[in-house]
Amino acid sequence: MSGLVQDFRYALRQMRKSPGFTFVTVITLALGIGATTAVFSVVDQVLLHPLPYPDSDRIVKVAETFQGVSGTDASPANYLDWAAQNSVFAEMAASRGWPANLSEGDRPERVKGTMVTPSFFSLFGINPILGRGLAESDAHAGNDHVVVLGYGLWQRYFGGDRGTVGRNVRLNGEQYSVVGVMPPNYSPDDYGELWVPSPWGVPSHPLAPDKDPRQFRDRSYLDVWARLKPAVTPQQAGAELDTIGRRLEKQYPNEDDKIGVSFLPLHEYVVGDIRPVLLVLLAAVVVVLLIGCANVANLLLARAAVRGREISIRTTLGASRQRLLRQLLTESVVLALLGGGFGLLLAVVAVPSLLALSPPEIRQFKEIGINREVLAFSFLASIVCGIVFGLMPALQASRSNPSEFLKEGERGSTANRGRTRSVLVVAEVGLSLVLLVGAGLLVKSFARLMDVNPGFDADRLLTFNVGLPSSTNAAQQFAFYRDVMQRLQALPGVRSVGAVSRLPLAGGNSGRSFKVPGIDKDYSADIRVSTTDYFRTMGIPLMKGRNFSESDLGSSLNVAIVNDALAREVFPGQDPIGRQLTNFGPDNLTLQIVGVIGNVRHVGLDTAPHSEIYQLLGQAQWPSVFVAMRSATSDATSLTSMAQSAVWSVNKDVPLANIRTMQELIANSVQRRRFSMLLLAIFAGVAMVLAAIGLYGVMSYSVAQRTKEIGIRMALGARRPDVVALVVKQGMMLVLMGILAGTVLSLAMTRLIAGMLFGISATDPLTFAGVAVLLGAVAFFANYLPARRGASVDPMVALRYE
Amino acid sequence: MIQLKNIERTYKSGAGQTWVLRRVNLEIQPGEFITVMGPSGAGKSSLLNVLAFLDDQWTGEYWFREQAAYTMKRKERAELAKKNIGMVFQSYHLLDDLTVMENIDLPLSYKDIPRSERQSLVADTLDRFRIVAKKDLYPSQLSGGQQQLVGVARGVIHKPALLLADEPTGNLHSEQAKEIMELFRELNQQGTTIVQVTHSEANAAYGTRTIQMRDGWVVGDTANPNLSPANLTATEPRDAAVNR
Ligand SMILES: Nc1ncnc2c1ncn2[C@@H]1O[C@H](COP(=O)(O)OP(=O)(O)OP(=O)(O)O)[C@@H](O)[C@H]1O
Ligand SMILES: [Mg+2]
């Protein structure tokens, strides 16, 4: 033990003795360990931690399947049958988004509500910090006007007043009694900031909020959650749900045709999409760390050559090889720990910026930061690094035979060390090429994505959400929307205004099934309800037929405009104008197509357009709409306050929600891609710089070793350019080998990010070539500097010492 | 062939300067075989470095074949050296990683000589020095004498007019040394001007003229009997003392 302390003290002295070496090493390691720790802190919370509910690994998200493909929601009737017939779940719950206008006095705010079954609270098992959650008795007509508040809303809107519980608040114009407040960050469905029950137990349909939903079997809008019984395995649960699903399909051959049921662990449901991104980033950052380690190993190898004498003397004085190894390893581990310490500081600074960049899937994890596990991780990473980069130099140094060393000088052993160092540099170049290729592919994908035509003109568009309470009737809602549209249109600086039920890239979607006379086939398409001016405002081109018109509102004919994708799918080679769509939606409407408009990328820029059917607002209704305003000036946000006043002048209880420009919506829709692209690009850049530094170090060392040879060559007539070429050629050989190895490795590795690419193959030759050229150019400079130094060798001096 | 006038070379040392060459005046005729002798530290290697244009920190006049080399730019001098001068070193200075043949080829590789011509020159030289059998060996696989043989071969492969050799036999025993000296004589008889540095009287005997150096001064020259050591120490005793 005292030996260790002595080793440790000696290690500190060594570090003080060569501050330059210590500085470079510690910085390199701090960068590597800091970046790795930062990424790990995210991975730790998102992927490794259970969700913050008791026994959260037993909670699952249940959903209907269609033709064996899992969907995301379920109908109330199916939900009730699953709940009644299964024996594998201890509890089931259902919820749906219930956006509401919260108005106290003169401050209306559109808030994110969730309508839930009372079991929702017991299932997730989190107790309120004030009052109570929802109970079975709340879910009955007459008792149902109670609300549980989320912590954030309670703080923001009610100033955290404990007296809020028991008070009445106005939601959608009706009185609700506050019964409880949930703790911070409680949002199992990643939406709700308040929770209300339904008078029928099961949440009502958003378009028919006044109807008993319990018989609805063909309208799927519920998020369904369940908790597995303690002894039940997921396989057992899956088998039983399968049986239930098949039974229901037989029992309800119309509504449940091809409908089954499946579930996903809640954790998987929450992080499934982001997992590959995080794993790729973690792998990338570990590679950066490895490259850093290789650099430090190289420095240590160079120093081992210098310390050869010291080590031979120690050996002649009786130090065993083991003892020497221990001392050398202690030195490198101490270095690594120091690097790790600074790395941790770096991570503390970096994590907030990392989170600021990250998509909502990550940001919803509020606890991300440096916790005990992260500390342990970076400590462990430091130790492992210390051993990884210290072992090889230590082994080599301790192996050198002292008598040989004293007799032969450095000659024999340095050749060997030179080879090890070259191998390390080849590996560094290869690994950084892999990262560069990955980053290059993501950057190119991103560029391709931003070049995608979304189907509308996103410039100068301000969008927001308004809605009347669902308790209002259709005529009131229509009157409200019409008045709002007129006032907005009249505002100075507004070129045109439109409204639509579902705005592209704003999240959310709705579908309907329909038939076409004479064709025995069930079709389905996305449904939109829009105003007449919506297409013009958005710049969505009318390709055939006509737009909606005011006169349609008075007509008994239900008109529809379809998009190009639908026209091609349902009426290939025919004129869809004047054709009918029958059995449309649950109300079995018949629609007549009057126009065809261009496709819009609704789900994301990277998702091909679906078939779409537009109905006219007024002929069809929707609980809330997105308003799109095209501004006459380039700053669409300047319209915000005028728009707010205009809406308030129609109804003072209606707030604007989700105010964003279309450009923001586009940016949000690509945020995950931007996040992974940016991080990978940063890591690749760091990797390249580290590899270049490594190469520089090796070549400098090699030039120093070759001083005499260079002197001889110059005495025999070599000129400076000859010498530069000689050294650069040697270095570029290493680079070439690294690039070759990296290319082979990349071909295997880029398959892992194939799912993150868009419009480009994982083996895109242009990217591979471009990246190789970039790396080659950087490496050339890393080579050129030592080469130039080599060429300035004075042959007289070089030849003199020997 | 060469005229040195008042060549001086100094090194900065601490506060002052150390003279290593002092007012060296020397005329070398084509075809001479000159031996430079003198105690260690006398400036023999320094003089050779000046002659070889490896050094360019001296003052004075250096005429090479009636060209004022001392007014030339570094590059021109290097060019001049490359064309006309060959070098042989005491410790051979062969490149460890190159074979005998590649070592010999080295000076040619720095000239614009067509590949085929280079190959035939190398072949000729291997032949002439009777080392064909060794052409694919590495220096470490040769004896000291053989290594120096290669060193000499390399020094003359490009047919330099002037061959400079700094203690070419310093690391060899007398049998091997004799062989190298025979070779030098042969080269000299074929027209190569040679300047060699040696401590050995036996080697000096192969030369046609001997120059004595001490403390940076040329103190004796068989071609210039006026220049006697006694004469010199009498006239400039103080400088000599300072240089020590
Ligand atoms: N780079 C240098 N810096 C300072 N002094 C130098 C340098 N090179 C040579 N000298 C000095 O110049 C003087 C002459 O050195 P030189 O190598 O020419 O001697 P030498 O006659 O070749 O001796 P030897 O027979 O031992 O080879 C010596 O006193 C030496 O210390
Ligand atoms: Mg000498």
mmCIF file of N, CA and C in Angstrom, chain B residues 40-110:
data_model
loop_
_atom_site.group_PDB
_atom_site.id
_atom_site.type_symbol
_atom_site.label_atom_id
_atom_site.label_comp_id
_atom_site.label_asym_id
_atom_site.label_seq_id
_atom_site.Cartn_x
_atom_site.Cartn_y
_atom_site.Cartn_z
ATOM 1 N N SER B 40 43.336 16.673 -32.850
ATOM 2 C CA SER B 40 41.889 16.756 -32.710
ATOM 3 C C SER B 40 41.480 18.186 -32.386
ATOM 4 N N GLY B 41 40.439 18.650 -33.050
ATOM 5 C CA GLY B 41 39.951 19.997 -32.791
ATOM 6 C C GLY B 41 40.664 21.052 -33.593
ATOM 7 N N ALA B 42 41.536 20.643 -34.504
ATOM 8 C CA ALA B 42 42.324 21.606 -35.258
ATOM 9 C C ALA B 42 41.503 22.309 -36.331
ATOM 10 N N GLY B 43 40.361 21.720 -36.721
ATOM 11 C CA GLY B 43 39.529 22.366 -37.742
ATOM 12 C C GLY B 43 39.501 21.624 -39.060
ATOM 13 N N LYS B 44 39.952 20.375 -39.033
ATOM 14 C CA LYS B 44 40.028 19.615 -40.278
ATOM 15 C C LYS B 44 38.628 19.349 -40.844
ATOM 16 N N SER B 45 37.760 18.843 -39.975
ATOM 17 C CA SER B 45 36.392 18.577 -40.442
ATOM 18 C C SER B 45 35.715 19.871 -40.848
ATOM 19 N N SER B 46 36.001 20.925 -40.101
ATOM 20 C CA SER B 46 35.394 22.210 -40.427
ATOM 21 C C SER B 46 35.798 22.648 -41.826
ATOM 22 N N LEU B 47 37.050 22.463 -42.147
ATOM 23 C CA LEU B 47 37.538 22.835 -43.470
ATOM 24 C C LEU B 47 36.834 22.022 -44.547
ATOM 25 N N LEU B 48 36.674 20.712 -44.273
ATOM 26 C CA LEU B 48 36.016 19.847 -45.243
ATOM 27 C C LEU B 48 34.558 20.267 -45.464
ATOM 28 N N ASN B 49 33.918 20.650 -44.360
ATOM 29 C CA ASN B 49 32.525 21.102 -44.468
ATOM 30 C C ASN B 49 32.411 22.343 -45.338
ATOM 31 N N VAL B 50 33.419 23.225 -45.208
ATOM 32 C CA VAL B 50 33.421 24.420 -46.050
ATOM 33 C C VAL B 50 33.586 24.011 -47.502
ATOM 34 N N LEU B 51 34.566 23.138 -47.759
ATOM 35 C CA LEU B 51 34.819 22.700 -49.128
ATOM 36 C C LEU B 51 33.590 22.030 -49.734
ATOM 37 N N ALA B 52 32.854 21.300 -48.859
ATOM 38 C CA ALA B 52 31.707 20.522 -49.355
ATOM 39 C C ALA B 52 30.458 21.371 -49.522
ATOM 40 N N PHE B 53 30.553 22.640 -49.129
ATOM 41 C CA PHE B 53 29.384 23.534 -49.130
ATOM 42 C C PHE B 53 28.303 23.067 -48.166
ATOM 43 N N LEU B 54 28.673 22.206 -47.218
ATOM 44 C CA LEU B 54 27.703 21.855 -46.190
ATOM 45 C C LEU B 54 27.554 23.024 -45.233
ATOM 46 N N ASP B 55 28.630 23.766 -45.114
ATOM 47 C CA ASP B 55 28.659 24.923 -44.227
ATOM 48 C C ASP B 55 28.553 26.171 -45.098
ATOM 49 N N ASP B 56 27.809 27.148 -44.640
ATOM 50 C CA ASP B 56 27.867 28.404 -45.390
ATOM 51 C C ASP B 56 27.926 29.606 -44.452
ATOM 52 N N GLN B 57 28.460 29.367 -43.277
ATOM 53 C CA GLN B 57 28.545 30.453 -42.293
ATOM 54 C C GLN B 57 29.960 31.027 -42.193
ATOM 55 N N TRP B 58 30.735 30.913 -43.265
ATOM 56 C CA TRP B 58 32.112 31.385 -43.184
ATOM 57 C C TRP B 58 32.265 32.695 -43.924
ATOM 58 N N THR B 59 33.361 33.327 -43.730
ATOM 59 C CA THR B 59 33.687 34.524 -44.495
ATOM 60 C C THR B 59 34.947 34.256 -45.300
ATOM 61 N N GLY B 60 35.155 35.055 -46.317
ATOM 62 C CA GLY B 60 36.322 34.876 -47.184
ATOM 63 C C GLY B 60 35.873 34.547 -48.593
ATOM 64 N N GLU B 61 36.856 34.180 -49.419
ATOM 65 C CA GLU B 61 36.537 33.898 -50.817
ATOM 66 C C GLU B 61 36.738 32.441 -51.125
ATOM 67 N N TYR B 62 35.764 31.870 -51.800
ATOM 68 C CA TYR B 62 35.841 30.474 -52.209
ATOM 69 C C TYR B 62 35.596 30.463 -53.707
ATOM 70 N N TRP B 63 36.656 30.159 -54.454
ATOM 71 C CA TRP B 63 36.522 30.057 -55.913
ATOM 72 C C TRP B 63 36.502 28.591 -56.270
ATOM 73 N N PHE B 64 35.465 28.187 -56.969
ATOM 74 C CA PHE B 64 35.390 26.807 -57.436
ATOM 75 C C PHE B 64 35.405 26.827 -58.950
ATOM 76 N N ARG B 65 36.471 26.299 -59.532
ATOM 77 C CA ARG B 65 36.648 26.312 -60.990
ATOM 78 C C ARG B 65 36.383 27.700 -61.560
ATOM 79 N N GLU B 66 37.065 28.651 -61.020
ATOM 80 C CA GLU B 66 36.974 30.038 -61.464
ATOM 81 C C GLU B 66 35.604 30.672 -61.241
ATOM 82 N N GLN B 67 34.716 29.960 -60.524
ATOM 83 C CA GLN B 67 33.434 30.595 -60.199
ATOM 84 C C GLN B 67 33.495 31.089 -58.762
ATOM 85 N N ALA B 68 32.965 32.298 -58.545
ATOM 86 C CA ALA B 68 33.001 32.870 -57.203
ATOM 87 C C ALA B 68 31.897 32.253 -56.356
ATOM 88 N N ALA B 69 32.164 31.082 -55.805
ATOM 89 C CA ALA B 69 31.139 30.354 -55.054
ATOM 90 C C ALA B 69 30.664 31.159 -53.853
ATOM 91 N N TYR B 70 31.577 32.026 -53.326
ATOM 92 C CA TYR B 70 31.216 32.764 -52.112
ATOM 93 C C TYR B 70 30.182 33.834 -52.362
ATOM 94 N N THR B 71 29.919 34.143 -53.640
ATOM 95 C CA THR B 71 28.860 35.129 -53.916
ATOM 96 C C THR B 71 27.560 34.432 -54.286
ATOM 97 N N MET B 72 27.597 33.115 -54.354
ATOM 98 C CA MET B 72 26.405 32.402 -54.818
ATOM 99 C C MET B 72 25.367 32.283 -53.718
ATOM 100 N N LYS B 73 24.147 32.023 -54.171
ATOM 101 C CA LYS B 73 23.075 31.741 -53.219
ATOM 102 C C LYS B 73 23.198 30.290 -52.751
ATOM 103 N N ARG B 74 22.588 30.065 -51.627
ATOM 104 C CA ARG B 74 22.636 28.747 -51.022
ATOM 105 C C ARG B 74 22.276 27.639 -52.019
ATOM 106 N N LYS B 75 21.236 27.929 -52.814
ATOM 107 C CA LYS B 75 20.737 26.932 -53.747
ATOM 108 C C LYS B 75 21.753 26.618 -54.845
ATOM 109 N N GLU B 76 22.399 27.697 -55.320
ATOM 110 C CA GLU B 76 23.383 27.507 -56.391
ATOM 111 C C GLU B 76 24.571 26.698 -55.888
ATOM 112 N N ARG B 77 24.972 27.018 -54.656
ATOM 113 C CA ARG B 77 26.091 26.258 -54.073
ATOM 114 C C ARG B 77 25.734 24.788 -53.959
ATOM 115 N N ALA B 78 24.511 24.540 -53.496
ATOM 116 C CA ALA B 78 24.085 23.157 -53.332
ATOM 117 C C ALA B 78 24.117 22.442 -54.678
ATOM 118 N N GLU B 79 23.705 23.183 -55.694
ATOM 119 C CA GLU B 79 23.694 22.618 -57.041
ATOM 120 C C GLU B 79 25.118 22.279 -57.486
ATOM 121 N N LEU B 80 26.016 23.231 -57.201
ATOM 122 C CA LEU B 80 27.430 23.064 -57.543
ATOM 123 C C LEU B 80 27.994 21.824 -56.849
ATOM 124 N N ALA B 81 27.655 21.692 -55.556
ATOM 125 C CA ALA B 81 28.167 20.572 -54.767
ATOM 126 C C ALA B 81 27.628 19.260 -55.305
ATOM 127 N N LYS B 82 26.358 19.288 -55.619
ATOM 128 C CA LYS B 82 25.708 18.066 -56.077
ATOM 129 C C LYS B 82 26.380 17.533 -57.334
ATOM 130 N N LYS B 83 26.747 18.468 -58.215
ATOM 131 C CA LYS B 83 27.354 18.065 -59.491
ATOM 132 C C LYS B 83 28.782 17.584 -59.324
ATOM 133 N N ASN B 84 29.536 18.283 -58.461
ATOM 134 C CA ASN B 84 30.998 18.137 -58.516
ATOM 135 C C ASN B 84 31.642 17.433 -57.343
ATOM 136 N N ILE B 85 30.870 17.265 -56.254
ATOM 137 C CA ILE B 85 31.526 16.802 -55.042
ATOM 138 C C ILE B 85 30.931 15.501 -54.551
ATOM 139 N N GLY B 86 31.795 14.601 -54.130
ATOM 140 C CA GLY B 86 31.354 13.372 -53.484
ATOM 141 C C GLY B 86 31.895 13.336 -52.071
ATOM 142 N N MET B 87 31.149 12.650 -51.168
ATOM 143 C CA MET B 87 31.563 12.626 -49.767
ATOM 144 C C MET B 87 31.705 11.191 -49.272
ATOM 145 N N VAL B 88 32.740 11.004 -48.428
ATOM 146 C CA VAL B 88 32.903 9.722 -47.735
ATOM 147 C C VAL B 88 33.104 10.047 -46.268
ATOM 148 N N PHE B 89 32.384 9.291 -45.398
ATOM 149 C CA PHE B 89 32.408 9.642 -43.987
ATOM 150 C C PHE B 89 33.118 8.596 -43.159
ATOM 151 N N GLN B 90 33.606 9.043 -42.003
ATOM 152 C CA GLN B 90 34.311 8.132 -41.103
ATOM 153 C C GLN B 90 33.399 6.961 -40.693
ATOM 154 N N SER B 91 32.135 7.309 -40.326
ATOM 155 C CA SER B 91 31.238 6.229 -39.881
ATOM 156 C C SER B 91 30.282 5.822 -40.991
ATOM 157 N N TYR B 92 30.780 5.923 -42.203
ATOM 158 C CA TYR B 92 30.114 5.451 -43.424
ATOM 159 C C TYR B 92 28.807 6.186 -43.734
ATOM 160 N N HIS B 93 27.959 6.335 -42.656
ATOM 161 C CA HIS B 93 26.660 6.987 -42.857
ATOM 162 C C HIS B 93 25.856 6.341 -43.971
ATOM 163 N N LEU B 94 25.824 5.033 -43.960
ATOM 164 C CA LEU B 94 24.903 4.356 -44.880
ATOM 165 C C LEU B 94 23.519 4.371 -44.240
ATOM 166 N N LEU B 95 22.487 4.381 -45.060
ATOM 167 C CA LEU B 95 21.126 4.347 -44.505
ATOM 168 C C LEU B 95 20.747 2.900 -44.204
ATOM 169 N N ASP B 96 20.387 2.657 -42.933
ATOM 170 C CA ASP B 96 20.151 1.291 -42.463
ATOM 171 C C ASP B 96 19.042 0.579 -43.213
ATOM 172 N N ASP B 97 18.056 1.352 -43.640
ATOM 173 C CA ASP B 97 16.869 0.725 -44.219
ATOM 174 C C ASP B 97 17.001 0.493 -45.721
ATOM 175 N N LEU B 98 18.125 0.921 -46.282
ATOM 176 C CA LEU B 98 18.296 0.752 -47.719
ATOM 177 C C LEU B 98 19.339 -0.320 -47.978
ATOM 178 N N THR B 99 19.166 -1.065 -49.072
ATOM 179 C CA THR B 99 20.149 -2.088 -49.435
ATOM 180 C C THR B 99 21.398 -1.393 -49.979
ATOM 181 N N VAL B 100 22.426 -2.174 -50.168
ATOM 182 C CA VAL B 100 23.673 -1.667 -50.728
ATOM 183 C C VAL B 100 23.394 -0.927 -52.035
ATOM 184 N N MET B 101 22.633 -1.595 -52.891
ATOM 185 C CA MET B 101 22.360 -1.002 -54.190
ATOM 186 C C MET B 101 21.611 0.324 -54.028
ATOM 187 N N GLU B 102 20.608 0.325 -53.154
ATOM 188 C CA GLU B 102 19.815 1.543 -52.962
ATOM 189 C C GLU B 102 20.656 2.666 -52.361
ATOM 190 N N ASN B 103 21.555 2.302 -51.450
ATOM 191 C CA ASN B 103 22.444 3.306 -50.875
ATOM 192 C C ASN B 103 23.312 3.945 -51.943
ATOM 193 N N ILE B 104 23.818 3.115 -52.813
ATOM 194 C CA ILE B 104 24.698 3.619 -53.862
ATOM 195 C C ILE B 104 23.934 4.524 -54.820
ATOM 196 N N ASP B 105 22.676 4.164 -55.024
ATOM 197 C CA ASP B 105 21.831 4.899 -55.962
ATOM 198 C C ASP B 105 21.436 6.280 -55.434
ATOM 199 N N LEU B 106 21.574 6.454 -54.118
ATOM 200 C CA LEU B 106 21.024 7.643 -53.457
ATOM 201 C C LEU B 106 21.428 8.973 -54.113
ATOM 202 N N PRO B 107 22.738 9.232 -54.351
ATOM 203 C CA PRO B 107 23.105 10.530 -54.941
ATOM 204 C C PRO B 107 22.486 10.727 -56.324
ATOM 205 N N LEU B 108 22.343 9.629 -57.063
ATOM 206 C CA LEU B 108 21.747 9.749 -58.399
ATOM 207 C C LEU B 108 20.278 10.112 -58.289
ATOM 208 N N SER B 109 19.637 9.603 -57.223
ATOM 209 C CA SER B 109 18.200 9.832 -57.086
ATOM 210 C C SER B 109 17.901 11.308 -56.897
ATOM 211 N N TYR B 110 18.892 12.084 -56.516
ATOM 212 C CA TYR B 110 18.661 13.516 -56.336
ATOM 213 C C TYR B 110 19.060 14.319 -57.556
#
